[in-house]
N, CA, C and O atoms as a GROMACS GRO file, in nm:
protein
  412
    1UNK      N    1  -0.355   1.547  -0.557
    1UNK     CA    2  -0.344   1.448  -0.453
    1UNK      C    3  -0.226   1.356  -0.486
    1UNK      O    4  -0.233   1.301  -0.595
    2UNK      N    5  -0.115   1.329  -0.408
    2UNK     CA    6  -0.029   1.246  -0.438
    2UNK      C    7  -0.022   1.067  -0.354
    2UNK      O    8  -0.034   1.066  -0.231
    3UNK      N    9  -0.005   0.954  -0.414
    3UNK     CA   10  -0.050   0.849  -0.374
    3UNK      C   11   0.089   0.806  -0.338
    3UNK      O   12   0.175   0.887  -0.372
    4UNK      N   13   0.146   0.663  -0.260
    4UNK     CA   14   0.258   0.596  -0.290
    4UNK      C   15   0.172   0.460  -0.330
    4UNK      O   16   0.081   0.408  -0.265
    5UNK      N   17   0.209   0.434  -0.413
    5UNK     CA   18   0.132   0.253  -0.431
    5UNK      C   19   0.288   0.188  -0.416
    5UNK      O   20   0.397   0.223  -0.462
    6UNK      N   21   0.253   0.096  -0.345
    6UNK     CA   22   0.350  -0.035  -0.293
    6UNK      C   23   0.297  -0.161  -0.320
    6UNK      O   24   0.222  -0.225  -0.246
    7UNK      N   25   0.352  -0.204  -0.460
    7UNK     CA   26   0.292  -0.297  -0.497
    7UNK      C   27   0.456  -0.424  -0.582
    7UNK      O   28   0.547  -0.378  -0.652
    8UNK      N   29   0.442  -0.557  -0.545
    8UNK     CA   30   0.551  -0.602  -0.600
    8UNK      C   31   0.583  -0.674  -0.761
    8UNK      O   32   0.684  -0.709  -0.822
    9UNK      N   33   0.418  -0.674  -0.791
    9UNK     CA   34   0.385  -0.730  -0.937
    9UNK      C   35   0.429  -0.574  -1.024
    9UNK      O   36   0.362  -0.471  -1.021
   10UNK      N   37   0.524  -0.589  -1.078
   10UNK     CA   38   0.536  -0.470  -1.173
   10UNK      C   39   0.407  -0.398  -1.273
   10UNK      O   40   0.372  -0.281  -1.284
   11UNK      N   41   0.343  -0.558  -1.359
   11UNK     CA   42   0.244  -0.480  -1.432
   11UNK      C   43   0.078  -0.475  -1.344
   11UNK      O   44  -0.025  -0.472  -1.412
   12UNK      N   45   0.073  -0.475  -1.219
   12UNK     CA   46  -0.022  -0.447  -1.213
   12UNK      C   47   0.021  -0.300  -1.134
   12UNK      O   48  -0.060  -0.208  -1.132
   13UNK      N   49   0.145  -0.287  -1.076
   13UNK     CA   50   0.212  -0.136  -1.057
   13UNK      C   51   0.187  -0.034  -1.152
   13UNK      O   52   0.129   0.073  -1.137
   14UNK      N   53   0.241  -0.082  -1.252
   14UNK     CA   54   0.214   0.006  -1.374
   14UNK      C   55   0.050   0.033  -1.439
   14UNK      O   56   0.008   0.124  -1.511
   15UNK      N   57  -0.011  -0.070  -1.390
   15UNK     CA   58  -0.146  -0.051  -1.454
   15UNK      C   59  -0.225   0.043  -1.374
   15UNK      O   60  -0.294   0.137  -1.414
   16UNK      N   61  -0.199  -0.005  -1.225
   16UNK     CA   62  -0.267   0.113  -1.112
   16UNK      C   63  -0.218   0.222  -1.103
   16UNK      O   64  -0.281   0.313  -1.049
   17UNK      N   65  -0.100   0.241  -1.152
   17UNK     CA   66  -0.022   0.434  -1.154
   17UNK      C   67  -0.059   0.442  -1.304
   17UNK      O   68  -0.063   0.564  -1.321
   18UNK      N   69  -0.086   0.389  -1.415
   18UNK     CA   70  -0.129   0.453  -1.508
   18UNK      C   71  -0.253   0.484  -1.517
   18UNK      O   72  -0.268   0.602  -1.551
   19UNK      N   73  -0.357   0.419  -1.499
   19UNK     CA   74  -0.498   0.438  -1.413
   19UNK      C   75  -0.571   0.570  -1.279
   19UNK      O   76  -0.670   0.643  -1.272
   20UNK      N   77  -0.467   0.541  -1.206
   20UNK     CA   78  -0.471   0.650  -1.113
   20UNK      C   79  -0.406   0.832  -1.162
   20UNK      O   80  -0.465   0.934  -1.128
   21UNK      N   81  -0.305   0.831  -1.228
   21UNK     CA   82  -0.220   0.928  -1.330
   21UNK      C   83  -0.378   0.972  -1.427
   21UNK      O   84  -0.446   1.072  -1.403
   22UNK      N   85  -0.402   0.887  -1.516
   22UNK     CA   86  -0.507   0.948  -1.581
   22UNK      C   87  -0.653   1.038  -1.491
   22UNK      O   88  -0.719   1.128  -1.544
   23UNK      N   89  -0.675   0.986  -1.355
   23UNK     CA   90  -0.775   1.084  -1.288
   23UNK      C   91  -0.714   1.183  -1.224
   23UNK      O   92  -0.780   1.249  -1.144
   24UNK      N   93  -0.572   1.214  -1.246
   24UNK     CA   94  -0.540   1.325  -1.212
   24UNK      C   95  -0.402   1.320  -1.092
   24UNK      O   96  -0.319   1.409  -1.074
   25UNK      N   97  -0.411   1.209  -1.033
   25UNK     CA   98  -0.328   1.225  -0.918
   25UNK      C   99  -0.154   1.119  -0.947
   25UNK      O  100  -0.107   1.032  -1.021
   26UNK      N  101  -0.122   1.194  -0.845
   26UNK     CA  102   0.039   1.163  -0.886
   26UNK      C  103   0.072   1.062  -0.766
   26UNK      O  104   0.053   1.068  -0.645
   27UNK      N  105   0.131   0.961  -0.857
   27UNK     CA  106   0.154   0.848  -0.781
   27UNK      C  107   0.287   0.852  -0.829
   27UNK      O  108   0.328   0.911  -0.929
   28UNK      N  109   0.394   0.737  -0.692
   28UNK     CA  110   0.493   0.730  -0.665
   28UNK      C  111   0.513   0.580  -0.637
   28UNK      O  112   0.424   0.529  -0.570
   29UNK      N  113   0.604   0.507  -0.672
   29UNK     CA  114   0.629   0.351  -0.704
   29UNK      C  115   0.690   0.292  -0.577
   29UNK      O  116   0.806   0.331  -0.561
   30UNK      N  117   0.666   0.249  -0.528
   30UNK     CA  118   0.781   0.069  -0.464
   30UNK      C  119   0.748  -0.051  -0.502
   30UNK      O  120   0.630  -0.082  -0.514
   31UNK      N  121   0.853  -0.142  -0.527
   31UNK     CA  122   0.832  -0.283  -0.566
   31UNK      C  123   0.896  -0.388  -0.446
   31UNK      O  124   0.915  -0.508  -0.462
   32UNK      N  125   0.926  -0.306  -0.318
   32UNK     CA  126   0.931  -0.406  -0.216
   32UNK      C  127   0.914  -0.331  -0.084
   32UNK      O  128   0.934  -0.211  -0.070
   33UNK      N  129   0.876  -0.415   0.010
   33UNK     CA  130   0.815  -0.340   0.176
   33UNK      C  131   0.958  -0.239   0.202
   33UNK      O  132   0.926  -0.124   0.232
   34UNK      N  133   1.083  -0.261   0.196
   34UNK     CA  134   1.201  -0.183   0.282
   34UNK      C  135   1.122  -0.042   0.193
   34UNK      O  136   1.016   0.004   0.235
   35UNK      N  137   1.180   0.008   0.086
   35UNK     CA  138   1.118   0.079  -0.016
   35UNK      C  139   1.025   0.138   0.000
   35UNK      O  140   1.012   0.260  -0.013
   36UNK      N  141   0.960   0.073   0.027
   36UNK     CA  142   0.798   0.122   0.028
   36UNK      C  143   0.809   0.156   0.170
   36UNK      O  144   0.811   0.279   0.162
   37UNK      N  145   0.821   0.120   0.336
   37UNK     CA  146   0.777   0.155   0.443
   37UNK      C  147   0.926   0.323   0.455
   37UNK      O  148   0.940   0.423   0.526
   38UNK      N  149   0.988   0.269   0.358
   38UNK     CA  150   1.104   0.434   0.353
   38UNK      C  151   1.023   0.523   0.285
   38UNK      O  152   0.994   0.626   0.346
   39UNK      N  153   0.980   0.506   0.167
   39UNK     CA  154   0.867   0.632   0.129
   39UNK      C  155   0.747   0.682   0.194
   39UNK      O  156   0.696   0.793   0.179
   40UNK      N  157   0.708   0.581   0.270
   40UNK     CA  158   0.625   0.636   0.352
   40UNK      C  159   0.654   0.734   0.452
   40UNK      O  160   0.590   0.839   0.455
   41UNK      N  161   0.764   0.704   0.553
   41UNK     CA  162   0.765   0.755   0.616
   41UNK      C  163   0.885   0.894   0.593
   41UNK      O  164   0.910   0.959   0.694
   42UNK      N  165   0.939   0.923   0.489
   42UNK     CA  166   1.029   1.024   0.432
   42UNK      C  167   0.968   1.128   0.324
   42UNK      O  168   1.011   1.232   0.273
   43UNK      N  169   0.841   1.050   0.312
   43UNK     CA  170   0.794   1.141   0.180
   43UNK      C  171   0.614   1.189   0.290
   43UNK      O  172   0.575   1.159   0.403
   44UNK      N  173   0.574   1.244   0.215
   44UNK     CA  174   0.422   1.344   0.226
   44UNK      C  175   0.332   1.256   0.148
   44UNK      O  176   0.355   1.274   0.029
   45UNK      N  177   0.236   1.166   0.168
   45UNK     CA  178   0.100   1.137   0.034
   45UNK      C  179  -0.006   1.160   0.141
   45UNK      O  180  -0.012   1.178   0.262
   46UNK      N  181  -0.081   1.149   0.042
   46UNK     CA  182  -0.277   1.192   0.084
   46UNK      C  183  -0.314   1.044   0.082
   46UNK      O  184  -0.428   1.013   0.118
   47UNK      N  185  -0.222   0.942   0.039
   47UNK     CA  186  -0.289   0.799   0.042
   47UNK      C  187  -0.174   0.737   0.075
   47UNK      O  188  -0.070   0.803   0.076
   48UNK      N  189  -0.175   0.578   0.113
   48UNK     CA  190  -0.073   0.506   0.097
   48UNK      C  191  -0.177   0.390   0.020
   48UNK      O  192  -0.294   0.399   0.057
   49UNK      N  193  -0.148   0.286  -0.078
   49UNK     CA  194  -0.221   0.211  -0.123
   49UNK      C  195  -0.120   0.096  -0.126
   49UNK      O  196  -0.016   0.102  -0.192
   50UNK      N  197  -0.161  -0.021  -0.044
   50UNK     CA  198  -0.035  -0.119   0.005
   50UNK      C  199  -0.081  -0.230  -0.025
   50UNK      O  200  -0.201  -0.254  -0.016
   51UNK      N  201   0.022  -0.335  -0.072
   51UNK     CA  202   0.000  -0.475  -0.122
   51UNK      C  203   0.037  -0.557  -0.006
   51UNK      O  204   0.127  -0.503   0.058
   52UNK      N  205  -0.003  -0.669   0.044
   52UNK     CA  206   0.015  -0.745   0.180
   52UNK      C  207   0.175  -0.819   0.182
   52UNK      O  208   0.277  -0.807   0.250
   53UNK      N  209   0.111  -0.933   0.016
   53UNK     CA  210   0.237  -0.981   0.008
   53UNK      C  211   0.359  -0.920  -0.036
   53UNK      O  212   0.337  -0.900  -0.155
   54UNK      N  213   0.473  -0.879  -0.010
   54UNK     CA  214   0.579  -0.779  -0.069
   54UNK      C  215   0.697  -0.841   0.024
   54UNK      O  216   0.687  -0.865   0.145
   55UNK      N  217   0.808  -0.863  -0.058
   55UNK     CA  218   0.984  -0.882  -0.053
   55UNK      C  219   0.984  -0.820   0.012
   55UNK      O  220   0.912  -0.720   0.003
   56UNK      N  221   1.087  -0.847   0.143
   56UNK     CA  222   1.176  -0.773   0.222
   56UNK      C  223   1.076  -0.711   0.336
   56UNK      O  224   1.145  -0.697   0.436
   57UNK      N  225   0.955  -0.673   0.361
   57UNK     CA  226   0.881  -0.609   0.468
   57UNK      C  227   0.747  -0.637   0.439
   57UNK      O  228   0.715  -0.564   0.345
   58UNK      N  229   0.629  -0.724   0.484
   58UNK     CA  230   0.523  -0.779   0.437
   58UNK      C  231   0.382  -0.610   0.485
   58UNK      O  232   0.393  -0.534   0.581
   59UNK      N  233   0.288  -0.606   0.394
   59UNK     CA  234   0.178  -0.484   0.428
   59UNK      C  235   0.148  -0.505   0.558
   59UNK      O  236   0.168  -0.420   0.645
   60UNK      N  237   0.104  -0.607   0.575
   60UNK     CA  238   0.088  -0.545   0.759
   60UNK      C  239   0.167  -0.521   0.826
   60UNK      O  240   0.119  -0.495   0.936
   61UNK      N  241   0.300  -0.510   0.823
   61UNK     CA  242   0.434  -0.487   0.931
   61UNK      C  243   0.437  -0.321   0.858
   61UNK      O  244   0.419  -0.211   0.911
   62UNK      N  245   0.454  -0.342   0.778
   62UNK     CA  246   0.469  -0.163   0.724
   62UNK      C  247   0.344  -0.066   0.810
   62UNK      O  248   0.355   0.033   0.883
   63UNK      N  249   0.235  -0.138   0.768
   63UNK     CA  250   0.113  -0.030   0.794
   63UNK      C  251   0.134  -0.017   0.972
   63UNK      O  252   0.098   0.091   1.018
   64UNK      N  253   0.186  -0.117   1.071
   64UNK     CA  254   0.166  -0.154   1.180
   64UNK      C  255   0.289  -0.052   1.233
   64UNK      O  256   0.291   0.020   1.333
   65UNK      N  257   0.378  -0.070   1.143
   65UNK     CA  258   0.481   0.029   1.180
   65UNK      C  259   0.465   0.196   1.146
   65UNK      O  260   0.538   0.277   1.201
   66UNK      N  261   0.395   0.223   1.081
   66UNK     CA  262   0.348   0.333   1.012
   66UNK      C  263   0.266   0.384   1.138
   66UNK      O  264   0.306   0.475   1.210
   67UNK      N  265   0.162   0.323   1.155
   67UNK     CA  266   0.072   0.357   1.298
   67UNK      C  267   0.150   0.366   1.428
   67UNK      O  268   0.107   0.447   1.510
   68UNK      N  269   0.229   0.313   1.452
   68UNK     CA  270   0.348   0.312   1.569
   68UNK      C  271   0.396   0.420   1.574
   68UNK      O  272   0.371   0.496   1.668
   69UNK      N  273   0.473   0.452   1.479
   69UNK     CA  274   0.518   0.604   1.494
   69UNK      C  275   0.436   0.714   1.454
   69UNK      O  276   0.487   0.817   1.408
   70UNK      N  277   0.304   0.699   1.471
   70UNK     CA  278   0.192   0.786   1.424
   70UNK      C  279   0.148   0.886   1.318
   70UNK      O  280   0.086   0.993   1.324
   71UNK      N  281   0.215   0.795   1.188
   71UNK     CA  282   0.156   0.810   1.123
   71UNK      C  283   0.081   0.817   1.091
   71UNK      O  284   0.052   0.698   1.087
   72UNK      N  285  -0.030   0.883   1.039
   72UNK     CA  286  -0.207   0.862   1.002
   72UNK      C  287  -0.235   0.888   0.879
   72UNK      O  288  -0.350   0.912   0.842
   73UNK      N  289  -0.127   0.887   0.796
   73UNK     CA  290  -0.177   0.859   0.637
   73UNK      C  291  -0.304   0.770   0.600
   73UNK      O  292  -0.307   0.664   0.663
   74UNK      N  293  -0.396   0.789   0.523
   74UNK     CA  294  -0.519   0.694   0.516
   74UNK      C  295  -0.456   0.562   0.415
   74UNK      O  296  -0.412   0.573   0.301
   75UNK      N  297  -0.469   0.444   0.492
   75UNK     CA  298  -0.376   0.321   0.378
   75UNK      C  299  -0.510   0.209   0.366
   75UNK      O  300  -0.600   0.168   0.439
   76UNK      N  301  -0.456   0.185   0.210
   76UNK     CA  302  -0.554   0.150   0.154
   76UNK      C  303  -0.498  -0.009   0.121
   76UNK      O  304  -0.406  -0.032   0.043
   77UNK      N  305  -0.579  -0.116   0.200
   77UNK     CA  306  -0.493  -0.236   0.134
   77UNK      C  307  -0.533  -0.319  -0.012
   77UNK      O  308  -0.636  -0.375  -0.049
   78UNK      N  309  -0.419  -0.300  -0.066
   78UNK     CA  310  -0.447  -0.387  -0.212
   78UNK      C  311  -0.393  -0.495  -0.259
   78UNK      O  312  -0.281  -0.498  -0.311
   79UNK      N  313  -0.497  -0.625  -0.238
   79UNK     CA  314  -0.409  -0.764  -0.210
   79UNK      C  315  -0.471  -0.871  -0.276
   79UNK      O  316  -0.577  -0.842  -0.330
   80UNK      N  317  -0.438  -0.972  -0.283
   80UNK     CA  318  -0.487  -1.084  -0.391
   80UNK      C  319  -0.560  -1.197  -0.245
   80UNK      O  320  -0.639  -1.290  -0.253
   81UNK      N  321  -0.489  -1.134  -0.120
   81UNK     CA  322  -0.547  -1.226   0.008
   81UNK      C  323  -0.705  -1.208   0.041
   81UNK      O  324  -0.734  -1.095   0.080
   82UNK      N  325  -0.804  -1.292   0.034
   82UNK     CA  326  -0.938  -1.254   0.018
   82UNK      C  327  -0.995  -1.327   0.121
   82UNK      O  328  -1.102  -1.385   0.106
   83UNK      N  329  -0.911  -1.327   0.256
   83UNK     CA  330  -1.008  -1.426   0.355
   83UNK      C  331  -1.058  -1.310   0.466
   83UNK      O  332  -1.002  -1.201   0.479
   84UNK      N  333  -1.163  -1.352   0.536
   84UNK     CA  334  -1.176  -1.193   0.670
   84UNK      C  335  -1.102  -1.203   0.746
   84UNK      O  336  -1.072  -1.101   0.807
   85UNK      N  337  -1.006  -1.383   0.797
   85UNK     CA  338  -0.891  -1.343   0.882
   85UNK      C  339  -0.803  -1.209   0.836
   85UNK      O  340  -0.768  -1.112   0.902
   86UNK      N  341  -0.785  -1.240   0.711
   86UNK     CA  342  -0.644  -1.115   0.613
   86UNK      C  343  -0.710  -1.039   0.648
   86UNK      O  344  -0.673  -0.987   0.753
   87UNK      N  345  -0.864  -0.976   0.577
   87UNK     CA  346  -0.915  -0.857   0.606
   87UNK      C  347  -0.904  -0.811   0.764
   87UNK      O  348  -0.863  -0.697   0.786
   88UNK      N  349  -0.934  -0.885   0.861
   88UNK     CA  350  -0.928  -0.861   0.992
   88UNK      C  351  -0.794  -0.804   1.031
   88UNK      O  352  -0.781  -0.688   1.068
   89UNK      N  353  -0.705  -0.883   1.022
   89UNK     CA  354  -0.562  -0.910   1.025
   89UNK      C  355  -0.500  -0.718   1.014
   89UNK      O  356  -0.434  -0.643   1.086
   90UNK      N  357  -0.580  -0.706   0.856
   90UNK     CA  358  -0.515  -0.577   0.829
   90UNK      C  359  -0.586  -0.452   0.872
   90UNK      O  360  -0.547  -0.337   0.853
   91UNK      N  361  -0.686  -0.488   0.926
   91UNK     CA  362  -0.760  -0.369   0.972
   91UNK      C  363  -0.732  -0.348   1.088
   91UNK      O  364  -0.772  -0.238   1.127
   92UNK      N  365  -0.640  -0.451   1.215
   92UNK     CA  366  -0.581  -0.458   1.324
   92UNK      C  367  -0.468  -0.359   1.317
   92UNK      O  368  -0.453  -0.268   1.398
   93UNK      N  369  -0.384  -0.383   1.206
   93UNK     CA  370  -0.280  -0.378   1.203
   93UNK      C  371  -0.302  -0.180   1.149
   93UNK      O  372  -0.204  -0.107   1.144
   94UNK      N  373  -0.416  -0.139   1.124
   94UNK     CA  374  -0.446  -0.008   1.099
   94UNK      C  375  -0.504   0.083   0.952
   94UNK      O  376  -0.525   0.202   0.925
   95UNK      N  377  -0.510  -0.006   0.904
   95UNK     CA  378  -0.495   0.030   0.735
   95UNK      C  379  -0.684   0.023   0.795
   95UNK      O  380  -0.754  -0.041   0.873
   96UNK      N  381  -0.696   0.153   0.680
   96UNK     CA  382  -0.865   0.184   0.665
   96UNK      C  383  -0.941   0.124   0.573
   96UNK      O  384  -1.057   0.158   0.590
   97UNK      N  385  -0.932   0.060   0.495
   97UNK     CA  386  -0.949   0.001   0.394
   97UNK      C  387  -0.889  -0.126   0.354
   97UNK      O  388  -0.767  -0.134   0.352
   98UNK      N  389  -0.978  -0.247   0.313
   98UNK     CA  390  -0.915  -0.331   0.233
   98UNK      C  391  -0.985  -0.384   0.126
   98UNK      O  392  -1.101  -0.425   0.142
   99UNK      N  393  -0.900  -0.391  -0.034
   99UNK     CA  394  -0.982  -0.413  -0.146
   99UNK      C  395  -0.902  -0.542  -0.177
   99UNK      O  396  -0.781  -0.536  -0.159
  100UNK      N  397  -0.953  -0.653  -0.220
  100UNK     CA  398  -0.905  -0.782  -0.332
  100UNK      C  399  -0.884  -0.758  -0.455
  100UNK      O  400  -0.954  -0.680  -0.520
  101UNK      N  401  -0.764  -0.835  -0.512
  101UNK     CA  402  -0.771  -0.835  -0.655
  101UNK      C  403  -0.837  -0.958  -0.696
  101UNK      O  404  -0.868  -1.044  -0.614
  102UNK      N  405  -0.860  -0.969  -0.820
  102UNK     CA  406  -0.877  -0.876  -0.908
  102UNK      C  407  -0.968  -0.756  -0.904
  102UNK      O  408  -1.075  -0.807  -0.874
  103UNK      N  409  -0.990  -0.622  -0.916
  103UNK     CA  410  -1.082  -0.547  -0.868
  103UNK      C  411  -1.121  -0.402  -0.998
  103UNK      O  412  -1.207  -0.318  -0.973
   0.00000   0.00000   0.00000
């Protein structure tokens, strides 16, 4: 199974692709939205796993844009934002999932 995690904190990037790598699946890096909404839509994953806050293109404009051009990758949001507006917010915006950090 191959993942993209889009995440802008480096070591918690590295902690979730070293984490995810050990159960087997191959993950692929961005450390900002331009980056990250280009791998999405240029590359193939079985997941997208997306951070809200992110440089240059924020998680809900990516995921919102992702669904626009119909994409249907399953996206998973992974964010430090813990209110049900955010949760709401991003489940509008299309993403199937949303988890808080710390988690």
């Amino acid at each position: 199974m191959k993942l993209l995690l889009v995440e802008d904190d480096r070591k918690i990037a590295a902690a979730v692709q070293r984490g995810l790598q050990a159960e087997g699946f191959m993950v692929e890096v961005a450390h900002d939205g331009i980056d990250g909404l280009w791998l999405a839509t240029e590359g193939s994953y079985d997941l997208i796993v997306l951070d809200i806050m992110l440089p240059g293109r924020n998680g809900y404009r990516i995921c919102a844009d992702l669904r626009a051009a119909g994409q249907w990758t399953p996206i998973l949001m992974l964010t430090a934002k813990d209110g049900d507006l955010d949760e709401a917010e991003a489940l509008d915006a299309g993403a199937d999932d949303y988890l808080t950090k710390p988690f």
